[in-house]
Short mmCIF file of C-alpha atoms in Angstrom, two decimals:
data_model
loop_
_atom_site.label_atom_id
_atom_site.label_comp_id
_atom_site.label_asym_id
_atom_site.label_seq_id
_atom_site.Cartn_x
_atom_site.Cartn_y
_atom_site.Cartn_z
CA MET J 32 -13.87 -21.94 20.18
CA PRO J 33 -14.96 -18.74 18.35
CA LEU J 34 -13.77 -15.46 19.84
CA VAL J 35 -15.45 -12.10 20.36
CA VAL J 36 -13.21 -9.26 19.18
CA LYS J 37 -13.48 -5.51 18.73
CA ALA J 38 -13.58 -4.31 15.14
CA ALA J 39 -14.34 -1.25 13.01
CA VAL J 40 -17.17 -2.23 10.66
CA ALA J 41 -18.17 -0.38 7.49
CA PHE J 42 -21.87 -1.02 6.92
CA GLY J 43 -22.13 0.90 3.64
CA PRO J 44 -20.19 3.12 1.25
CA ASN J 45 -19.33 6.59 2.56
CA GLU J 46 -20.68 5.74 6.02
CA PRO J 47 -18.58 6.22 9.16
CA LEU J 48 -17.12 2.98 10.50
CA GLN J 49 -18.82 1.64 13.62
CA ILE J 50 -16.91 0.01 16.48
CA ARG J 51 -18.59 -3.32 17.23
CA GLU J 52 -17.87 -6.59 18.98
CA VAL J 53 -17.89 -9.28 16.30
CA THR J 54 -17.49 -13.04 16.34
CA LEU J 55 -14.28 -14.46 14.89
CA ALA J 56 -14.26 -18.11 13.85
CA ASP J 57 -11.48 -20.53 14.70
CA PRO J 58 -8.80 -20.97 12.05
CA GLY J 59 -9.71 -23.74 9.61
CA PRO J 60 -7.38 -25.93 7.57
CA GLY J 61 -4.60 -23.83 6.05
CA GLU J 62 -5.50 -20.78 8.17
CA VAL J 63 -3.80 -18.88 11.00
CA LEU J 64 -5.24 -16.87 13.90
CA VAL J 65 -3.32 -13.60 14.36
CA LYS J 66 -3.48 -11.13 17.24
CA LEU J 67 -2.69 -7.78 15.64
CA ARG J 68 -0.34 -5.27 17.22
CA ALA J 69 -0.87 -2.42 14.73
CA THR J 70 -2.44 -1.62 11.38
CA GLY J 71 -1.97 1.26 8.98
CA LEU J 72 -4.71 3.22 7.24
CA CYS J 73 -4.16 2.90 3.50
CA HIS J 74 -5.73 4.85 0.65
CA SER J 75 -7.00 1.55 -0.78
CA ASP J 76 -9.18 1.20 2.33
CA LEU J 77 -10.57 4.67 1.65
CA SER J 78 -11.18 3.82 -2.01
CA ALA J 79 -13.18 0.75 -0.96
CA LEU J 80 -15.10 2.80 1.61
CA GLU J 81 -15.94 5.46 -0.97
CA GLY J 82 -17.06 2.93 -3.57
CA LYS J 83 -14.22 3.71 -5.99
CA ILE J 84 -13.34 0.03 -6.10
CA ALA J 85 -15.87 -2.80 -5.86
CA GLN J 86 -16.59 -3.86 -2.29
CA THR J 87 -19.19 -5.95 -0.48
CA PHE J 88 -20.73 -4.45 2.66
CA PRO J 89 -20.73 -4.82 5.61
CA VAL J 90 -16.97 -5.24 5.72
CA ILE J 91 -14.03 -5.07 8.08
CA LEU J 92 -11.45 -3.10 6.12
CA GLY J 93 -7.72 -2.91 6.79
CA HIS J 94 -4.78 -4.73 5.23
CA GLU J 95 -1.61 -3.09 6.63
CA GLY J 96 -1.26 -5.24 9.70
CA ILE J 97 1.42 -6.84 11.83
CA GLY J 98 0.95 -9.15 14.78
CA ASP J 99 1.63 -12.49 16.42
CA VAL J 100 0.37 -15.98 15.69
CA VAL J 101 -2.04 -17.24 18.35
CA ALA J 102 -3.16 -20.54 16.81
CA VAL J 103 -2.95 -22.46 13.55
CA GLY J 104 -5.43 -24.63 11.70
CA ASP J 105 -4.98 -28.18 10.48
CA GLY J 106 -2.16 -28.71 8.03
CA VAL J 107 -0.25 -25.53 8.91
CA THR J 108 3.42 -26.31 9.47
CA ASP J 109 5.25 -23.11 8.50
CA PHE J 110 3.88 -21.00 11.37
CA ALA J 111 3.63 -21.51 15.12
CA PRO J 112 2.17 -19.57 18.05
CA GLY J 113 4.41 -16.63 18.93
CA ASP J 114 5.70 -16.00 15.40
CA ARG J 115 5.77 -12.32 14.39
CA VAL J 116 3.85 -12.16 11.12
CA MET J 117 2.45 -9.78 8.53
CA PRO J 118 -0.68 -10.47 6.43
CA TYR J 119 -0.03 -9.60 2.78
CA LEU J 120 -2.60 -8.42 0.25
CA VAL J 121 -1.38 -10.66 -2.58
CA PRO J 122 -1.40 -14.40 -1.86
CA ASP J 123 1.25 -16.79 -3.08
CA CYS J 124 -0.69 -19.97 -3.81
CA GLY J 125 2.20 -21.55 -5.71
CA GLU J 126 -0.21 -23.29 -8.06
CA CYS J 127 -1.56 -20.70 -10.53
CA ALA J 128 0.21 -19.76 -13.77
CA PHE J 129 1.23 -16.39 -12.32
CA CYS J 130 2.87 -17.88 -9.24
CA LYS J 131 4.62 -20.57 -11.28
CA SER J 132 5.96 -18.01 -13.76
CA GLY J 133 8.36 -16.56 -11.22
CA ARG J 134 7.88 -13.16 -12.88
CA THR J 135 4.84 -11.70 -11.16
CA ASN J 136 3.01 -11.35 -7.89
CA LEU J 137 -0.41 -11.46 -9.56
CA CYS J 138 -1.70 -14.62 -7.85
CA VAL J 139 -5.23 -15.47 -9.03
CA GLN J 140 -6.30 -16.01 -5.42
CA MET J 141 -6.11 -12.27 -4.81
CA MET J 142 -9.24 -11.56 -6.87
CA VAL J 143 -10.88 -14.84 -5.87
CA ARG J 144 -10.73 -13.77 -2.22
CA ARG J 145 -11.82 -10.23 -3.06
CA GLN J 146 -15.02 -11.70 -4.49
CA SER J 147 -15.49 -14.65 -2.13
CA ALA J 148 -18.34 -14.75 0.36
CA LYS J 149 -16.16 -16.72 2.78
CA THR J 150 -15.25 -14.76 5.91
CA PRO J 151 -14.20 -15.59 9.48
CA PHE J 152 -16.19 -12.62 10.87
CA SER J 153 -19.88 -12.41 11.77
CA LEU J 154 -22.20 -10.13 13.72
CA ASP J 155 -25.46 -11.38 15.22
CA GLY J 156 -25.14 -14.47 13.07
CA GLN J 157 -24.71 -12.55 9.82
CA PRO J 158 -21.42 -12.65 7.88
CA ILE J 159 -19.19 -9.59 7.67
CA ALA J 160 -16.76 -9.49 4.77
CA SER J 161 -13.02 -9.44 5.47
CA TYR J 162 -11.23 -7.02 3.13
CA CYS J 163 -9.10 -9.12 0.75
CA GLY J 164 -9.29 -11.95 3.29
CA LEU J 165 -7.32 -9.89 5.84
CA GLY J 166 -9.58 -7.50 7.79
CA THR J 167 -6.94 -5.87 9.99
CA PHE J 168 -9.33 -3.24 11.43
CA ALA J 169 -10.04 -5.87 14.08
CA GLU J 170 -8.06 -6.82 17.17
CA MET J 171 -7.62 -10.33 15.81
CA THR J 172 -8.11 -11.91 12.41
CA VAL J 173 -7.88 -15.25 10.63
CA VAL J 174 -5.70 -15.30 7.52
CA PRO J 175 -5.00 -17.98 4.89
CA VAL J 176 -1.48 -19.31 5.28
CA ASP J 177 -0.44 -18.24 1.76
CA SER J 178 -1.28 -14.60 2.61
CA LEU J 179 0.97 -14.54 5.66
CA VAL J 180 4.70 -13.92 5.97
CA LYS J 181 7.00 -14.38 8.95
CA VAL J 182 8.93 -11.13 9.62
CA ASN J 183 11.77 -9.84 11.74
CA PRO J 184 10.56 -9.48 15.36
CA GLY J 185 13.02 -6.62 15.84
CA ALA J 186 10.90 -4.27 13.72
CA ARG J 187 8.98 -1.54 15.53
CA THR J 188 5.41 -2.67 14.89
CA ASP J 189 3.66 0.72 14.91
CA HIS J 190 5.88 1.67 11.96
CA ALA J 191 6.55 -1.66 10.26
CA CYS J 192 2.85 -2.37 9.72
CA CYS J 193 2.96 0.10 6.81
CA ILE J 194 5.36 -2.22 5.00
CA ALA J 195 2.43 -4.59 4.47
CA CYS J 196 1.16 -2.36 1.65
CA GLY J 197 2.12 1.28 1.16
CA VAL J 198 5.85 0.99 1.79
CA THR J 199 6.20 -2.25 -0.17
CA THR J 200 4.18 -0.75 -3.04
CA GLY J 201 6.50 2.25 -3.22
CA LEU J 202 9.80 0.47 -2.69
CA GLY J 203 8.78 -2.29 -5.08
CA ALA J 204 7.66 0.14 -7.79
CA ALA J 205 11.16 1.67 -7.76
CA LEU J 206 13.27 -1.43 -7.14
CA ILE J 207 11.27 -4.26 -8.77
CA THR J 208 8.95 -2.78 -11.41
CA ALA J 209 11.04 0.12 -12.71
CA LYS J 210 14.44 -1.15 -11.62
CA VAL J 211 15.68 2.40 -11.10
CA THR J 212 19.34 2.63 -12.05
CA PRO J 213 22.30 4.34 -10.36
CA GLY J 214 22.83 7.90 -11.54
CA SER J 215 19.34 8.17 -13.01
CA SER J 216 16.68 10.88 -12.65
CA VAL J 217 13.23 10.27 -11.18
CA ALA J 218 9.96 12.21 -10.88
CA VAL J 219 7.38 11.19 -8.27
CA PHE J 220 3.87 12.58 -8.69
CA GLY J 221 2.17 12.51 -5.28
CA THR J 222 4.04 12.31 -1.98
CA GLY J 223 1.72 10.38 0.29
CA GLY J 224 2.94 7.22 1.98
CA VAL J 225 3.43 5.39 -1.33
CA GLY J 226 5.13 8.29 -3.12
CA LEU J 227 7.50 8.88 -0.22
CA SER J 228 8.38 5.19 -0.32
CA VAL J 229 9.09 5.46 -4.05
CA ILE J 230 11.45 8.31 -3.20
CA GLN J 231 13.24 6.15 -0.65
CA GLY J 232 13.39 3.26 -3.11
CA ALA J 233 14.87 5.51 -5.79
CA LYS J 234 17.46 6.76 -3.32
CA ILE J 235 18.38 3.19 -2.35
CA ALA J 236 18.77 2.38 -6.06
CA GLY J 237 21.23 5.24 -6.47
CA ALA J 238 19.18 7.82 -8.39
CA THR J 239 20.96 11.17 -8.27
CA ARG J 240 18.03 13.47 -9.08
CA ILE J 241 14.66 12.78 -7.47
CA ILE J 242 11.92 15.32 -8.15
CA ALA J 243 8.95 15.24 -5.75
CA ILE J 244 5.72 16.75 -7.08
CA ASP J 245 2.72 17.57 -4.87
CA THR J 246 0.10 20.31 -4.50
CA ASN J 247 0.50 20.26 -0.71
CA PRO J 248 3.45 22.51 0.20
CA ALA J 249 3.62 20.88 3.63
CA LYS J 250 4.95 17.72 1.95
CA ALA J 251 8.11 19.44 0.73
CA ALA J 252 10.12 19.12 3.95
CA ILE J 253 9.53 15.40 4.43
CA ALA J 254 10.05 14.60 0.73
CA LEU J 255 13.41 16.37 0.77
CA LYS J 256 14.37 14.74 4.06
CA LEU J 257 13.66 11.26 2.69
CA GLY J 258 15.73 11.69 -0.44
CA ALA J 259 14.13 14.07 -2.94
CA THR J 260 16.54 16.59 -4.43
CA ASP J 261 13.81 18.92 -5.71
CA PHE J 262 10.18 19.71 -4.87
CA ILE J 263 7.68 21.25 -7.28
CA ASN J 264 4.17 22.41 -6.43
CA PRO J 265 2.16 22.24 -9.67
CA LYS J 266 0.08 25.19 -8.45
CA ASP J 267 3.19 27.36 -8.59
CA VAL J 268 4.13 26.62 -12.20
CA GLU J 269 2.42 26.98 -15.57
CA ASN J 270 3.30 23.53 -16.90
CA ILE J 271 4.64 20.75 -14.68
CA VAL J 272 6.07 18.76 -17.62
CA VAL J 273 8.06 21.77 -18.78
CA GLU J 274 9.37 22.33 -15.26
CA VAL J 275 10.60 18.74 -15.04
CA GLN J 276 12.30 19.15 -18.41
CA LYS J 277 14.00 22.33 -17.20
CA LEU J 278 15.56 20.39 -14.35
CA THR J 279 16.62 17.40 -16.42
CA GLY J 280 17.12 18.62 -19.99
CA MET J 281 15.18 15.94 -21.87
CA GLY J 282 12.96 14.59 -19.09
CA VAL J 283 13.48 12.07 -16.32
CA ASP J 284 14.55 8.48 -16.81
CA PHE J 285 11.74 7.22 -14.54
CA ALA J 286 8.40 8.73 -13.50
CA PHE J 287 5.78 7.44 -11.07
CA ASP J 288 2.13 8.46 -10.71
CA CYS J 289 1.38 7.65 -7.07
CA VAL J 290 -2.02 9.34 -6.95
CA GLY J 291 -4.13 7.31 -9.35
CA HIS J 292 -5.39 10.08 -11.62
CA PRO J 293 -5.51 9.71 -15.44
CA GLY J 294 -4.33 13.28 -16.01
CA LEU J 295 -1.36 12.88 -13.69
CA ALA J 296 -0.49 9.55 -15.26
CA ARG J 297 -0.30 11.26 -18.64
CA GLN J 298 1.81 14.09 -17.24
CA ALA J 299 4.15 11.54 -15.69
CA LEU J 300 4.57 9.84 -19.06
CA GLU J 301 5.19 13.12 -20.85
CA SER J 302 7.78 14.16 -18.26
CA THR J 303 10.05 11.22 -19.11
CA ASN J 304 12.90 11.15 -21.60
CA PRO J 305 11.30 10.66 -25.06
CA ALA J 306 13.79 7.99 -26.13
CA TRP J 307 13.98 5.70 -23.10
CA GLY J 308 11.80 7.09 -20.32
CA LEU J 309 9.72 4.68 -18.25
CA SER J 310 6.52 5.84 -16.56
CA VAL J 311 4.86 3.69 -13.90
CA CYS J 312 1.22 3.89 -12.78
CA VAL J 313 1.32 3.10 -9.07
CA GLY J 314 -1.81 4.79 -7.69
CA VAL J 315 -5.16 3.03 -8.08
CA ILE J 316 -7.19 4.78 -10.79
CA PRO J 317 -10.95 4.59 -9.99
CA ALA J 318 -12.97 2.03 -11.93
CA GLY J 319 -14.50 3.34 -15.13
CA GLN J 320 -11.76 5.87 -15.89
CA GLU J 321 -9.35 5.45 -18.79
CA LEU J 322 -5.81 6.44 -19.68
CA SER J 323 -4.93 8.23 -22.90
CA ALA J 324 -1.74 9.46 -24.53
CA ALA J 325 -0.64 11.00 -27.80
CA PRO J 326 0.67 8.05 -29.84
CA PHE J 327 3.92 9.82 -30.67
CA ASN J 328 4.79 9.95 -26.96
CA LEU J 329 5.09 6.17 -27.04
CA MET J 330 6.43 5.69 -30.57
CA THR J 331 9.65 7.53 -29.76
CA GLY J 332 10.66 4.91 -27.23
CA ARG J 333 8.93 5.74 -23.96
CA LYS J 334 7.38 2.88 -22.00
CA TRP J 335 4.22 3.00 -19.90
CA THR J 336 3.45 0.32 -17.34
CA GLY J 337 1.66 -0.39 -14.09
CA SER J 338 2.77 -1.74 -10.75
CA LEU J 339 0.47 -3.74 -8.47
CA MET J 340 1.83 -3.81 -4.92
CA GLY J 341 5.22 -2.89 -6.38
CA GLY J 342 5.46 -6.30 -8.02
CA ALA J 343 6.46 -7.66 -4.61
CA LYS J 344 5.97 -11.20 -3.33
CA ARG J 345 5.81 -12.34 0.28
CA VAL J 346 9.57 -12.89 0.35
CA ASP J 347 10.09 -9.27 -0.71
CA VAL J 348 7.91 -8.06 2.16
CA ALA J 349 10.07 -9.94 4.66
CA ARG J 350 13.18 -8.52 2.97
CA TYR J 351 11.84 -4.96 3.20
CA VAL J 352 11.19 -5.46 6.92
CA ASP J 353 14.81 -6.59 7.33
CA MET J 354 15.99 -3.52 5.38
CA TYR J 355 13.97 -1.30 7.74
CA VAL J 356 15.48 -2.98 10.79
CA ASP J 357 19.04 -2.58 9.49
CA GLY J 358 18.48 1.11 8.71
CA THR J 359 18.53 0.99 4.90
CA TYR J 360 15.47 3.25 4.98
CA GLY J 361 13.37 4.86 7.71
CA LEU J 362 9.73 5.13 8.69
CA ASP J 363 9.88 7.68 11.52
CA ASP J 364 8.80 10.51 9.24
CA LEU J 365 6.27 8.43 7.33
CA VAL J 366 4.04 7.59 10.30
CA SER J 367 2.61 10.92 11.37
CA HIS J 368 -0.29 9.91 13.64
CA HIS J 369 -0.97 7.13 16.15
CA LEU J 370 -4.63 6.29 16.82
CA THR J 371 -6.79 3.92 18.81
CA LEU J 372 -9.32 1.81 16.91
CA ASP J 373 -12.06 4.14 18.18
CA GLU J 374 -10.35 6.97 16.26
CA VAL J 375 -10.28 5.21 12.89
CA ASN J 376 -12.79 7.64 11.33
CA LYS J 377 -10.57 10.54 12.39
CA GLY J 378 -7.76 8.80 10.55
CA PHE J 379 -9.75 8.75 7.32
CA GLU J 380 -10.67 12.41 7.77
CA MET J 381 -6.98 13.29 8.06
CA MET J 382 -6.27 11.19 4.98
CA ARG J 383 -8.87 13.10 2.96
CA SER J 384 -7.59 16.48 4.12
CA GLY J 385 -3.93 15.64 3.61
CA GLU J 386 -3.14 16.35 7.27
CA ALA J 387 -1.73 12.87 7.82
CA VAL J 388 1.18 11.32 5.97
CA ARG J 389 0.30 7.90 7.40
CA SER J 390 -1.95 7.10 10.36
CA VAL J 391 -1.57 3.89 12.34
CA VAL J 392 -4.00 2.20 14.70
CA VAL J 393 -2.07 0.73 17.62
CA TYR J 394 -3.59 -2.31 19.35
CA VAL J 395 -0.57 -3.35 21.41
CA ALA J 396 2.29 -0.96 22.14
CA ASP J 397 5.84 -2.28 21.71
#
């Protein structure tokens, strides 16, 4: 029987989200009904809200969720009521060429579901899109089974929810995409939730010099606490690339643009060692913008690549939750604000201003 649940609905780009009671359909074949305990506010949600990435409206945003299985649809055998689960942005259909390759997380179903009109949510009989098939800005949601992962129930949910996207993106960029090496040097451009997770990933990998770069001086303390060895505010220096070279001699071994800005992506590339440096684009660059580089910066041996969700699969998400539970890395300093669903617009305001490192909507307290 369909349920009535509370949700934050975006009716148009750049409009405040409205708290409404919406109808949630029963899980169909291959689907799971999840009661959410918490969800993080991610910059990708803001990008969709601001029209920087294509999005159908009205929509229930949100994709950094964690919760418990309530019911399963026909054919679902891997999940049962009571399981602690995390919806994941990138499906794992197991059938497409990407999934079968064993080398990538770029399942074709990710974009299919981004563009699909199918949704479990409706309001007054009219469909409401579910962001990437997840829609975690609702008390409950229905998720395809291949976008769901069973996770360690010992994880603190108001922190672990961030592993569903931002933390996994950052850890994966360092550990899976770049494969940061012991004793290496790293520069991280942008120290939001993703950048701070890159820093933690680089520390786990054994990097000995980790340079955090951000225009917000308030980010210095947390970046250094989580593993950065140096902090540079670009506003305080004449040339950020030169400053990185001063600290490292010939440039860093690995650089990460965690903002999603073409100019920063180029600076990240130029800050790497000219013979073997690897620069990774992690932040989402708005549609319509392009990257450019002086050809010689690549011809000498540098490499330039991107990292979608850190290259992580569902199994990696579960592994990162386990690593959080066993203390390999921490989230106490990453989650700066706890909100109710009614305060979701405040969360986006703090994201825009830089006041929040990561805000989390708590549905059910641990």
